[in-house]
mmCIF file of C-alpha atoms in Angstrom:
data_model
loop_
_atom_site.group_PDB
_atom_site.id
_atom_site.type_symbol
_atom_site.label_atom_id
_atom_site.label_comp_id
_atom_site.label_asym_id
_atom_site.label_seq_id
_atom_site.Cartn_x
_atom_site.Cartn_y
_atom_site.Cartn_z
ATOM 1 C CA UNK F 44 0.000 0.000 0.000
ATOM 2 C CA UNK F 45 1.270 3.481 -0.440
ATOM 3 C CA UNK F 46 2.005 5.641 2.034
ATOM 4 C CA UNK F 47 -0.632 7.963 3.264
ATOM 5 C CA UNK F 48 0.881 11.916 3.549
ATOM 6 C CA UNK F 49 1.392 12.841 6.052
ATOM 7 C CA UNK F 50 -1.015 15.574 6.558
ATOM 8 C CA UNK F 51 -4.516 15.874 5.293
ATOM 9 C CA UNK F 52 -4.497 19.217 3.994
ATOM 10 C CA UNK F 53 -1.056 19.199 2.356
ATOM 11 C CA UNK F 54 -1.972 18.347 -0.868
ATOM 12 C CA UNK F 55 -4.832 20.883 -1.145
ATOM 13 C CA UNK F 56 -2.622 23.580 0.239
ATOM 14 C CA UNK F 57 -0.047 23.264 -2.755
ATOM 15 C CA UNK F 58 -2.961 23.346 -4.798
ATOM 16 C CA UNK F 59 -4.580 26.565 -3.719
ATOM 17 C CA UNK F 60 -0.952 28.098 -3.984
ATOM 18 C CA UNK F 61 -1.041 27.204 -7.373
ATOM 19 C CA UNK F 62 -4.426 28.591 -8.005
ATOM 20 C CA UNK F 63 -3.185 31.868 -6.216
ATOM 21 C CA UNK F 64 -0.327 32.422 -8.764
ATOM 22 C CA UNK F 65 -2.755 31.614 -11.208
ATOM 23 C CA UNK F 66 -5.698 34.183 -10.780
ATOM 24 C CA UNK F 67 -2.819 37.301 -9.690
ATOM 25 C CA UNK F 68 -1.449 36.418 -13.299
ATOM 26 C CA UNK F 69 -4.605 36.629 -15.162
ATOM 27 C CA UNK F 70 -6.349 39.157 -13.338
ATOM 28 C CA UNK F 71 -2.913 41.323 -13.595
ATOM 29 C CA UNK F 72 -2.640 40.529 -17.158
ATOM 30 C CA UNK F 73 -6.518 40.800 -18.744
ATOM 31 C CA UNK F 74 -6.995 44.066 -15.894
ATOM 32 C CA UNK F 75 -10.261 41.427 -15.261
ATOM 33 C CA UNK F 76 -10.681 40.682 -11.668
ATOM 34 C CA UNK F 77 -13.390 38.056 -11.145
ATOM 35 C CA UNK F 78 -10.737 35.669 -11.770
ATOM 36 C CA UNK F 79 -11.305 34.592 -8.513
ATOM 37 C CA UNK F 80 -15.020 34.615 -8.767
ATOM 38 C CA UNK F 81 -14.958 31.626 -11.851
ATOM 39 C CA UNK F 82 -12.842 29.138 -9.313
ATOM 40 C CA UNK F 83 -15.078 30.200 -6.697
ATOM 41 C CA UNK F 84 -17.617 26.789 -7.060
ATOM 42 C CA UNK F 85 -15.199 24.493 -8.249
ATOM 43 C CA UNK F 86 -11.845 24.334 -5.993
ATOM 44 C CA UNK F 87 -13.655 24.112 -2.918
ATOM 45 C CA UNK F 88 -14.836 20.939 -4.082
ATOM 46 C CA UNK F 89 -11.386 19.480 -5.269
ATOM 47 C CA UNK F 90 -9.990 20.684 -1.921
ATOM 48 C CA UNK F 91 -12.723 19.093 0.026
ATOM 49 C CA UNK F 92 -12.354 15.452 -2.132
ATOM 50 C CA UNK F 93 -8.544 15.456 -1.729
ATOM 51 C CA UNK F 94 -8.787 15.814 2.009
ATOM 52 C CA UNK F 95 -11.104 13.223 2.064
ATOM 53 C CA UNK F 96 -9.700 10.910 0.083
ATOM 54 C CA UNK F 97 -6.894 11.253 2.778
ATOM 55 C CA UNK F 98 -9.281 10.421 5.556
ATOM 56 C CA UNK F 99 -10.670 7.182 3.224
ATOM 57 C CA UNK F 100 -7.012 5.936 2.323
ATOM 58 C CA UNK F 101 -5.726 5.840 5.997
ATOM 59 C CA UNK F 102 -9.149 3.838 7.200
ATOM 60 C CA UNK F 103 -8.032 0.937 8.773
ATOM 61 C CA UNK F 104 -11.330 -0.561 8.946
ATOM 62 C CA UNK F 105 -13.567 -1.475 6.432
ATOM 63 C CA UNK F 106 -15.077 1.689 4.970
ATOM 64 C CA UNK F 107 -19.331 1.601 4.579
ATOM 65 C CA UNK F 108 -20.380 3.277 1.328
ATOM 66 C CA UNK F 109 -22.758 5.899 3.932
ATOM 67 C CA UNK F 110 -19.740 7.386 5.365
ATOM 68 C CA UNK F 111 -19.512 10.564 7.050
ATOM 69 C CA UNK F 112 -16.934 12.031 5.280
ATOM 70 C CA UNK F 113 -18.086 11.043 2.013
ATOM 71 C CA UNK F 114 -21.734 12.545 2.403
ATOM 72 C CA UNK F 115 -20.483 15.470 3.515
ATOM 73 C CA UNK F 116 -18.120 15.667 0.411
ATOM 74 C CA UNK F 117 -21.031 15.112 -2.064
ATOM 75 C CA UNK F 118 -22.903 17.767 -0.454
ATOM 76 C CA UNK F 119 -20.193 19.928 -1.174
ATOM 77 C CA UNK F 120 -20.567 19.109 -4.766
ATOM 78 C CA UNK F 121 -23.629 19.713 -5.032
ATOM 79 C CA UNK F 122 -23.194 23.285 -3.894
ATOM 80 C CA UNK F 123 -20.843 23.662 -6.194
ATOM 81 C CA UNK F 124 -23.079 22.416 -8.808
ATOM 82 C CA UNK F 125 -25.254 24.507 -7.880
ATOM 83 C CA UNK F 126 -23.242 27.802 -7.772
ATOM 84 C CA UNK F 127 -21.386 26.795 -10.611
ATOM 85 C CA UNK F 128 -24.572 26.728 -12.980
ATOM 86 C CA UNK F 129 -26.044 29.673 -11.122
ATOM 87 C CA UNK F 130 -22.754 31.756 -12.227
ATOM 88 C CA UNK F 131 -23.006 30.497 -15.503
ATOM 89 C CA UNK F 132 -26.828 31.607 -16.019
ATOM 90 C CA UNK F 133 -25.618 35.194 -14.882
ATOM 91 C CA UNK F 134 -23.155 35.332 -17.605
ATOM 92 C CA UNK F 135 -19.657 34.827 -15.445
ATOM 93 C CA UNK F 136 -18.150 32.886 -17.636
ATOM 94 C CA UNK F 137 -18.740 35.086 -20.286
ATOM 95 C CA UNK F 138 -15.446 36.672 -21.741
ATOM 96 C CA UNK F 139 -14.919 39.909 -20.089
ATOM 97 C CA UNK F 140 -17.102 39.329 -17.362
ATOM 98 C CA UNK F 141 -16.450 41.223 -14.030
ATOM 99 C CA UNK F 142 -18.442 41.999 -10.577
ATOM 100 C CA UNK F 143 -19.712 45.582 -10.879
ATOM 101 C CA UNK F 144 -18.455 46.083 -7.115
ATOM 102 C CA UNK F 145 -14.306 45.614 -8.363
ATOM 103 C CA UNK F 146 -15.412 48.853 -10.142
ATOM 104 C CA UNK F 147 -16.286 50.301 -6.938
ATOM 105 C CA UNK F 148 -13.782 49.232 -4.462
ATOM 106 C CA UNK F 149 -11.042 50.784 -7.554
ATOM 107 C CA UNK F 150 -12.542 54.067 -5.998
ATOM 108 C CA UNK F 151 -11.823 53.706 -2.943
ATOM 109 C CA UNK F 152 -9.151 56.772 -2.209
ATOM 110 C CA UNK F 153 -6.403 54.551 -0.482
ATOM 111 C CA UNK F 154 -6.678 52.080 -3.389
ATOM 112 C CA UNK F 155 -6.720 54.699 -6.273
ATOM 113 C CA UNK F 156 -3.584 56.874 -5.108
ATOM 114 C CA UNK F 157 -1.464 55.080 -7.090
ATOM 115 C CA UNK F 158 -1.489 51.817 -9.690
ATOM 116 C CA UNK F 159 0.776 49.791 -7.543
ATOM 117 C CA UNK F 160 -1.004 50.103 -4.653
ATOM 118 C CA UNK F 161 -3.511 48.524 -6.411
ATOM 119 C CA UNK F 162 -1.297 45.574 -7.845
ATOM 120 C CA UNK F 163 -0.650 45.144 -4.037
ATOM 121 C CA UNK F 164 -4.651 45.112 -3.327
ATOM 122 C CA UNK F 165 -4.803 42.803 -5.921
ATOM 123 C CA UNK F 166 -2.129 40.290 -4.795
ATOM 124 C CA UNK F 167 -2.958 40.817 -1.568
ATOM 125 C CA UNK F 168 -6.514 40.666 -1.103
ATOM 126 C CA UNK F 169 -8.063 39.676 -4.397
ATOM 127 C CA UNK F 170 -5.778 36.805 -5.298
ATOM 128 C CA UNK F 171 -4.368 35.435 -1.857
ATOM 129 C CA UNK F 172 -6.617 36.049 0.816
ATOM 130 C CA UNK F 173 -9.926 34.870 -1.611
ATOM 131 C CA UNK F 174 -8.059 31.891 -2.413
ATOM 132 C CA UNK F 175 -7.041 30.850 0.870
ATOM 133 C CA UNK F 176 -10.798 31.773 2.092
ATOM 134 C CA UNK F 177 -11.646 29.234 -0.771
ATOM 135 C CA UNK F 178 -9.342 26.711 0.784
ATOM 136 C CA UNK F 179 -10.050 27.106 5.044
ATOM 137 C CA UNK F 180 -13.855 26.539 4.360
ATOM 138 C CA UNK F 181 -12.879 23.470 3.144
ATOM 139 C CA UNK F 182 -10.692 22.145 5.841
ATOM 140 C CA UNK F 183 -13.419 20.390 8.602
ATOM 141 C CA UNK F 184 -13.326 17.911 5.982
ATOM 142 C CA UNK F 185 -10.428 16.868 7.319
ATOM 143 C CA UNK F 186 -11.844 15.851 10.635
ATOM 144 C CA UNK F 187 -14.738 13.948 9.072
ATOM 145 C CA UNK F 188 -14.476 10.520 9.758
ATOM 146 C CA UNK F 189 -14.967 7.760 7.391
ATOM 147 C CA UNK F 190 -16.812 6.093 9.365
ATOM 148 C CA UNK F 191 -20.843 4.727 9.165
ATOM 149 C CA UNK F 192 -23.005 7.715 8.865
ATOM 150 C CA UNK F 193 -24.567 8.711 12.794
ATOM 151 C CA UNK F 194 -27.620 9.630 13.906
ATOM 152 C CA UNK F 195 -26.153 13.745 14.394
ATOM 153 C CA UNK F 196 -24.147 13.688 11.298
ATOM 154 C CA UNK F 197 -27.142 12.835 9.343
ATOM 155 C CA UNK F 198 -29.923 15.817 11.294
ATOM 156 C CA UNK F 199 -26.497 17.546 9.789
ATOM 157 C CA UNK F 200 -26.379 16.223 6.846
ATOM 158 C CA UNK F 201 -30.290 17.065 5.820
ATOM 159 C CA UNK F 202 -29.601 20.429 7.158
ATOM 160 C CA UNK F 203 -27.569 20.965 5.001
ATOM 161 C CA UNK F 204 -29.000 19.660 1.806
ATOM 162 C CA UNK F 205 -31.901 21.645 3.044
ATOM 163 C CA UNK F 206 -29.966 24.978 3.236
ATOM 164 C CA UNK F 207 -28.691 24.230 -0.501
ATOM 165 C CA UNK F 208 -32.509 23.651 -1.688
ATOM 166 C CA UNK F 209 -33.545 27.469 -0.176
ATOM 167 C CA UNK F 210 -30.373 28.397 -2.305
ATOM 168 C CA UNK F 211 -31.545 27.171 -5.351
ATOM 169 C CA UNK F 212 -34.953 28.646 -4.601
ATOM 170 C CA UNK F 213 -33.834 32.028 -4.291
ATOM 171 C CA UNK F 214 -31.339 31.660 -7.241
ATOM 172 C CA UNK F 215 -34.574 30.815 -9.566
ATOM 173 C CA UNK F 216 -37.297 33.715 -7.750
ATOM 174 C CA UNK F 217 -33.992 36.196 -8.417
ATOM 175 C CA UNK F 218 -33.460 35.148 -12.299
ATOM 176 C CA UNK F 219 -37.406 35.198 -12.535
ATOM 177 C CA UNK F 220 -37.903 38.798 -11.409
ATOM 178 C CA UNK F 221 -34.723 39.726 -13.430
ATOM 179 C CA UNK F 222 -35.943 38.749 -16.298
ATOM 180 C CA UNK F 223 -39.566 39.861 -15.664
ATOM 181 C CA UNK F 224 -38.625 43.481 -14.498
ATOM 182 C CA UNK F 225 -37.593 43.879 -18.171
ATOM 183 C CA UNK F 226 -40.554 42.707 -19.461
ATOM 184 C CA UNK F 227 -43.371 44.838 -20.979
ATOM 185 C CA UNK F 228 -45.584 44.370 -17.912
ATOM 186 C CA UNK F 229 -42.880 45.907 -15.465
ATOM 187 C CA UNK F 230 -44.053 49.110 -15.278
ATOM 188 C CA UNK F 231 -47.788 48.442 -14.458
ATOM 189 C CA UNK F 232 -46.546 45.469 -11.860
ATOM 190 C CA UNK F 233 -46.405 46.947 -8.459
ATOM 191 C CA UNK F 234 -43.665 43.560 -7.762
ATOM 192 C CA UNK F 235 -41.612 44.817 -10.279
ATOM 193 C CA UNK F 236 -41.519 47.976 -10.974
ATOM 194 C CA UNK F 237 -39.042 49.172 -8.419
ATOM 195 C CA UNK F 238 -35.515 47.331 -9.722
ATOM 196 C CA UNK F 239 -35.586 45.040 -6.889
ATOM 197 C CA UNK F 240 -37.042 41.897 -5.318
ATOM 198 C CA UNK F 241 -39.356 42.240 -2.639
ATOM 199 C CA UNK F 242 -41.880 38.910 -2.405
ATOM 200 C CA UNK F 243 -41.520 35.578 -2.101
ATOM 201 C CA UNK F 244 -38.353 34.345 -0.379
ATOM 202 C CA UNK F 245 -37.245 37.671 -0.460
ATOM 203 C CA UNK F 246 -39.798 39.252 1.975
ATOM 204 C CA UNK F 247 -38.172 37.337 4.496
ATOM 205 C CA UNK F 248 -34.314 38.737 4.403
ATOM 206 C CA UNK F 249 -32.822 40.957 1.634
ATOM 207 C CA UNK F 250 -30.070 38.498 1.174
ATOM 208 C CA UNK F 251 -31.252 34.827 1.972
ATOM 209 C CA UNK F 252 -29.108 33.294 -0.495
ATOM 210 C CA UNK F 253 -26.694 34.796 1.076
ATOM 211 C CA UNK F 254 -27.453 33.788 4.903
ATOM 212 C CA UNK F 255 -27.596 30.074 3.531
ATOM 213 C CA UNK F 256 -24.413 29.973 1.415
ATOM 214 C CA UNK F 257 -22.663 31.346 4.592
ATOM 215 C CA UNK F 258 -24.883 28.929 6.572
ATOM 216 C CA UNK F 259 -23.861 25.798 4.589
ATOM 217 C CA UNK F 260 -19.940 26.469 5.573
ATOM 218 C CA UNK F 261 -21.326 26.706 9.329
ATOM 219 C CA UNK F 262 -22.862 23.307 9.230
ATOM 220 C CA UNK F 263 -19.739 21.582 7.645
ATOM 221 C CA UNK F 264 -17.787 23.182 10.262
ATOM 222 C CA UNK F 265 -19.917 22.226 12.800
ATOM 223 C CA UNK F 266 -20.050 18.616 11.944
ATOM 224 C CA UNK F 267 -16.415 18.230 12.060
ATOM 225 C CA UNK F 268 -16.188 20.103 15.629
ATOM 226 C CA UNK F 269 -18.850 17.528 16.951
ATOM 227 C CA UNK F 270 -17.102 14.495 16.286
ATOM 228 C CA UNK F 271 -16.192 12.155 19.092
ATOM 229 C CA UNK F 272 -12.266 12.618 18.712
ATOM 230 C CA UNK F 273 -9.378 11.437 21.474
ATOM 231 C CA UNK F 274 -8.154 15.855 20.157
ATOM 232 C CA UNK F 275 -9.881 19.039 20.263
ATOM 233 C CA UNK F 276 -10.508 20.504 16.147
ATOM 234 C CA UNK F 277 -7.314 22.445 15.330
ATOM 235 C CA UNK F 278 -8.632 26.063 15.470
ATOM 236 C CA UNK F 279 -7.106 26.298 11.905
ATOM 237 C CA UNK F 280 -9.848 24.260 10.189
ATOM 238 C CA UNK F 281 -12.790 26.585 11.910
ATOM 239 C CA UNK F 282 -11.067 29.724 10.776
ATOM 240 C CA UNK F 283 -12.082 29.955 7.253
ATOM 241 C CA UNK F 284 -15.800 29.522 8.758
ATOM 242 C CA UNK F 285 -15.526 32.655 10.910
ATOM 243 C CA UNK F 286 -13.929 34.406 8.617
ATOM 244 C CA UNK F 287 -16.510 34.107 5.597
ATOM 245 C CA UNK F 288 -19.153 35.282 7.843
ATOM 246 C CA UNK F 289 -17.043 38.324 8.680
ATOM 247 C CA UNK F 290 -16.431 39.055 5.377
ATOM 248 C CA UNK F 291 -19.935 38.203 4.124
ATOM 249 C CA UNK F 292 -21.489 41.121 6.810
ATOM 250 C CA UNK F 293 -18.857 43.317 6.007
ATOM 251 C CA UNK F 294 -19.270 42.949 1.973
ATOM 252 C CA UNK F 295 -22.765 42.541 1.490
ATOM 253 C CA UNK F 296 -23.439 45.682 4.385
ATOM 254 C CA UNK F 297 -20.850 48.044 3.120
ATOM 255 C CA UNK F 298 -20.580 47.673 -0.662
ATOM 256 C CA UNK F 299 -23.393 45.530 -1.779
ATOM 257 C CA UNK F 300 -26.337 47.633 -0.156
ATOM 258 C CA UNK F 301 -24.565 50.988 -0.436
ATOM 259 C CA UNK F 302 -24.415 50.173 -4.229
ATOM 260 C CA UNK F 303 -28.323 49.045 -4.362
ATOM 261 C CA UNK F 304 -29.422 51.880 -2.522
ATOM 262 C CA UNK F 305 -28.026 54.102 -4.685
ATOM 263 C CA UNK F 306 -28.848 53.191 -7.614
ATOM 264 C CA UNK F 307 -32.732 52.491 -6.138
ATOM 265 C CA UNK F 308 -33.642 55.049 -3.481
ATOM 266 C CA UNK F 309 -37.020 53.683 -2.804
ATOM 267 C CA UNK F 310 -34.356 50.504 -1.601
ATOM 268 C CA UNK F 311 -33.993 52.323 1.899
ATOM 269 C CA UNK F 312 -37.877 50.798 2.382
ATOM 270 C CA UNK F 313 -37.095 47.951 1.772
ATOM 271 C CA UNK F 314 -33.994 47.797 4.149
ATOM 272 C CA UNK F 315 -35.795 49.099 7.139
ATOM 273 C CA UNK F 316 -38.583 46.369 6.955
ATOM 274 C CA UNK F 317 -36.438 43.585 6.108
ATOM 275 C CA UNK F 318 -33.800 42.222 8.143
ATOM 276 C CA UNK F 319 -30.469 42.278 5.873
ATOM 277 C CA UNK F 320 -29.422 38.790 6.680
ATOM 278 C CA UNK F 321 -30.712 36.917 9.114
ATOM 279 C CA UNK F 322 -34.053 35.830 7.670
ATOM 280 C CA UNK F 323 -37.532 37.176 9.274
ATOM 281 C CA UNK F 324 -40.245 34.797 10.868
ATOM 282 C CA UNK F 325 -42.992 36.337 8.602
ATOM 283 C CA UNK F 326 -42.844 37.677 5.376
ATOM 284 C CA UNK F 327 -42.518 41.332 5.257
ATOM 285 C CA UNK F 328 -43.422 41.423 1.431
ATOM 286 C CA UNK F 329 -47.017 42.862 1.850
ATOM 287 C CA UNK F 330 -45.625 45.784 4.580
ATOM 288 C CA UNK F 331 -43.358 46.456 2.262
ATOM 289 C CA UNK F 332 -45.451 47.213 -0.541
ATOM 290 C CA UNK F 333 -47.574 49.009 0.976
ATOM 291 C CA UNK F 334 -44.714 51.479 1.938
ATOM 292 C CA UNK F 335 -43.248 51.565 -1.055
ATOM 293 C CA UNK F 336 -46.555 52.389 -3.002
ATOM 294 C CA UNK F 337 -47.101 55.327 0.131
ATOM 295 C CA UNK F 338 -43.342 56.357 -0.437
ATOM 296 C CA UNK F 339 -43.956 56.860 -4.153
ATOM 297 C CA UNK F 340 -47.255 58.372 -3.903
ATOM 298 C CA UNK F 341 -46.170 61.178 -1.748
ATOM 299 C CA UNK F 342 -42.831 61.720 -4.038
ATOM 300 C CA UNK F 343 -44.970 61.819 -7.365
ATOM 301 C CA UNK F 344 -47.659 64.424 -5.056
ATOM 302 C CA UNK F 345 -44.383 66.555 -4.090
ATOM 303 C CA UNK F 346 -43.382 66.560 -8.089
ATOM 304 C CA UNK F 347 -46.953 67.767 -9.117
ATOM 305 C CA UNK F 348 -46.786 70.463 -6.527
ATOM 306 C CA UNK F 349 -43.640 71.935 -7.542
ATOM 307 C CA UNK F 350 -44.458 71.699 -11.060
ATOM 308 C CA UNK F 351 -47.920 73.597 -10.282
ATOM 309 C CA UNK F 352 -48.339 77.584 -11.562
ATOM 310 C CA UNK F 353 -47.636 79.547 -8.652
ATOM 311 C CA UNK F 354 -50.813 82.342 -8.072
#
């Protein structure tokens, strides 16, 4: 038999190096930086099956084909099934492609003083700190076992799968009202007509898809840190947990909705009767509404009044 390495996440770590240099050449060279953004659904998964395969090729035991570790690992592919075909949809593989908010963190004044502070940015930030993100999430797998499925890891498990189902819901309501809002009925339909998506899973938190996909990381991690194991988890393998929630609160909160809002005033009704995040217990869709129709009565009353002949 060969020998096993020697640690689990060894491989994978020489791998997201690689993937580093990688996306800091291309985004440097094509001045195109989603680079990033295209590996996003599809190393996590590589990294998550290498250390796995790790875990399965040191079992000393026979291994059952419901393991724990190997559940969990197709559950990771299917999120990145999933977020790989909703990227597609949205035209991110499409030559040129880029996230609008790169455009907006370029104007930033400490990042726009000089072009090599942004190369640094870039290296820095962009490149190596996303692609080591990309990798931590990744590393509970390493304390899966491969072991038959329990009773916890599967309430876990279905957790999970049922995070990833909301995720795809959300995905389709946003690509329906996208396409919809540019429709010919758009400007008659009260749901539509203001740029953004306020019903369905949406009346419940401005960003679900967002809650889950950080969500889904939680869960993974969380299943790792409750296994029965003779050592604590290495705080290493949570890290990448903690910090995408961090960074998801501080991204989605500071550029995201900044950028929304001001490109949609009638947005700032929206944010103070839906919680950003963490979803609602009702739906706030119909309250919503309802303010948003008062809010643009009273703006289109204020227009007719200034525009009236003064006596």
């Amino acid at each position: 038999m060969d020998a096993v390495p020697p640690c689990p996440e060894a491989s994978s770590f020489y791998l997201m190096l690689a993937v580093f240099v990688f996306v800091f050449i291309a985004s440097h060279i094509h001045d195109n930086y989603s680079w990033v953004d295209r590996t996003w659904s599809i190393v996590p998964v590589v990294y998550a099956w290498m250390q796995a395969s790790h875990t399965l090729a040191a079992a000393t035991a026979p291994v059952p084909l419901l393991n724990t570790v190997t559940v969990f690992c197709v559950l990771v592919t299917a999120w990145g099934l999933r977020l790989t075909y909703n990227f597609h949809r949205r035209g991110g593989y499409c030559r040129g492609g880029e996230d609008y908010r790169w455009n907006h963190v370029r104007t930033w004044p400490v990042l726009s003083t000089h072009p090599a502070v942004w190369v640094l940015f870039n290296l820095l930030v962009i490149s190596l700190f996303q692609t080591w993100l990309l990798w931590a999430i990744t590393l509970p797998v390493s304390s899966l076992p491969a072991t038959a499925l329990t009773g916890r890891d599967a309430v876990l498990a279905l957790v999970l799968a049922a995070l990833l189902l909301l995720e795809m819901a959300c995905d389709n309501e946003q690509q329906h009202f996208q396409r919809a809002k540019r429709g010919p009925r758009a400007a008659e339909d009260p749901t539509l007509r203001y740029g953004f998506c306020v019903t369905g899973l949406f009346g419940y938190s401005r960003h679900l898809n967002v809650f889950c996909e950080g969500a889904v990381w939680v869960v993974l991690a969380l299943a790792a840190y409750l296994q029965p194991a003779a050592a604590p988890l290495p705080w290493h393998r949570l890290a990448g947990c903690v910090v995408l929630e961090v960074l998801t609160w501080f991204s989605t909160g500071l550029i995201t909705e900044r950028l929304t809002r001001a490109k949609y005033p009638l947005y700032a009704v929206y944010q103070r009767t839906t919680p950003m995040l963490l979803p609602a217990l009702t739906s706030t869709t119909a309250r919503t509404l309802a303010l948003l129709q008062l809010r643009e009565g009273g703006a289109r009353s204020g227009k007719a009044a200034e525009a009236a002949p003064q006596e």
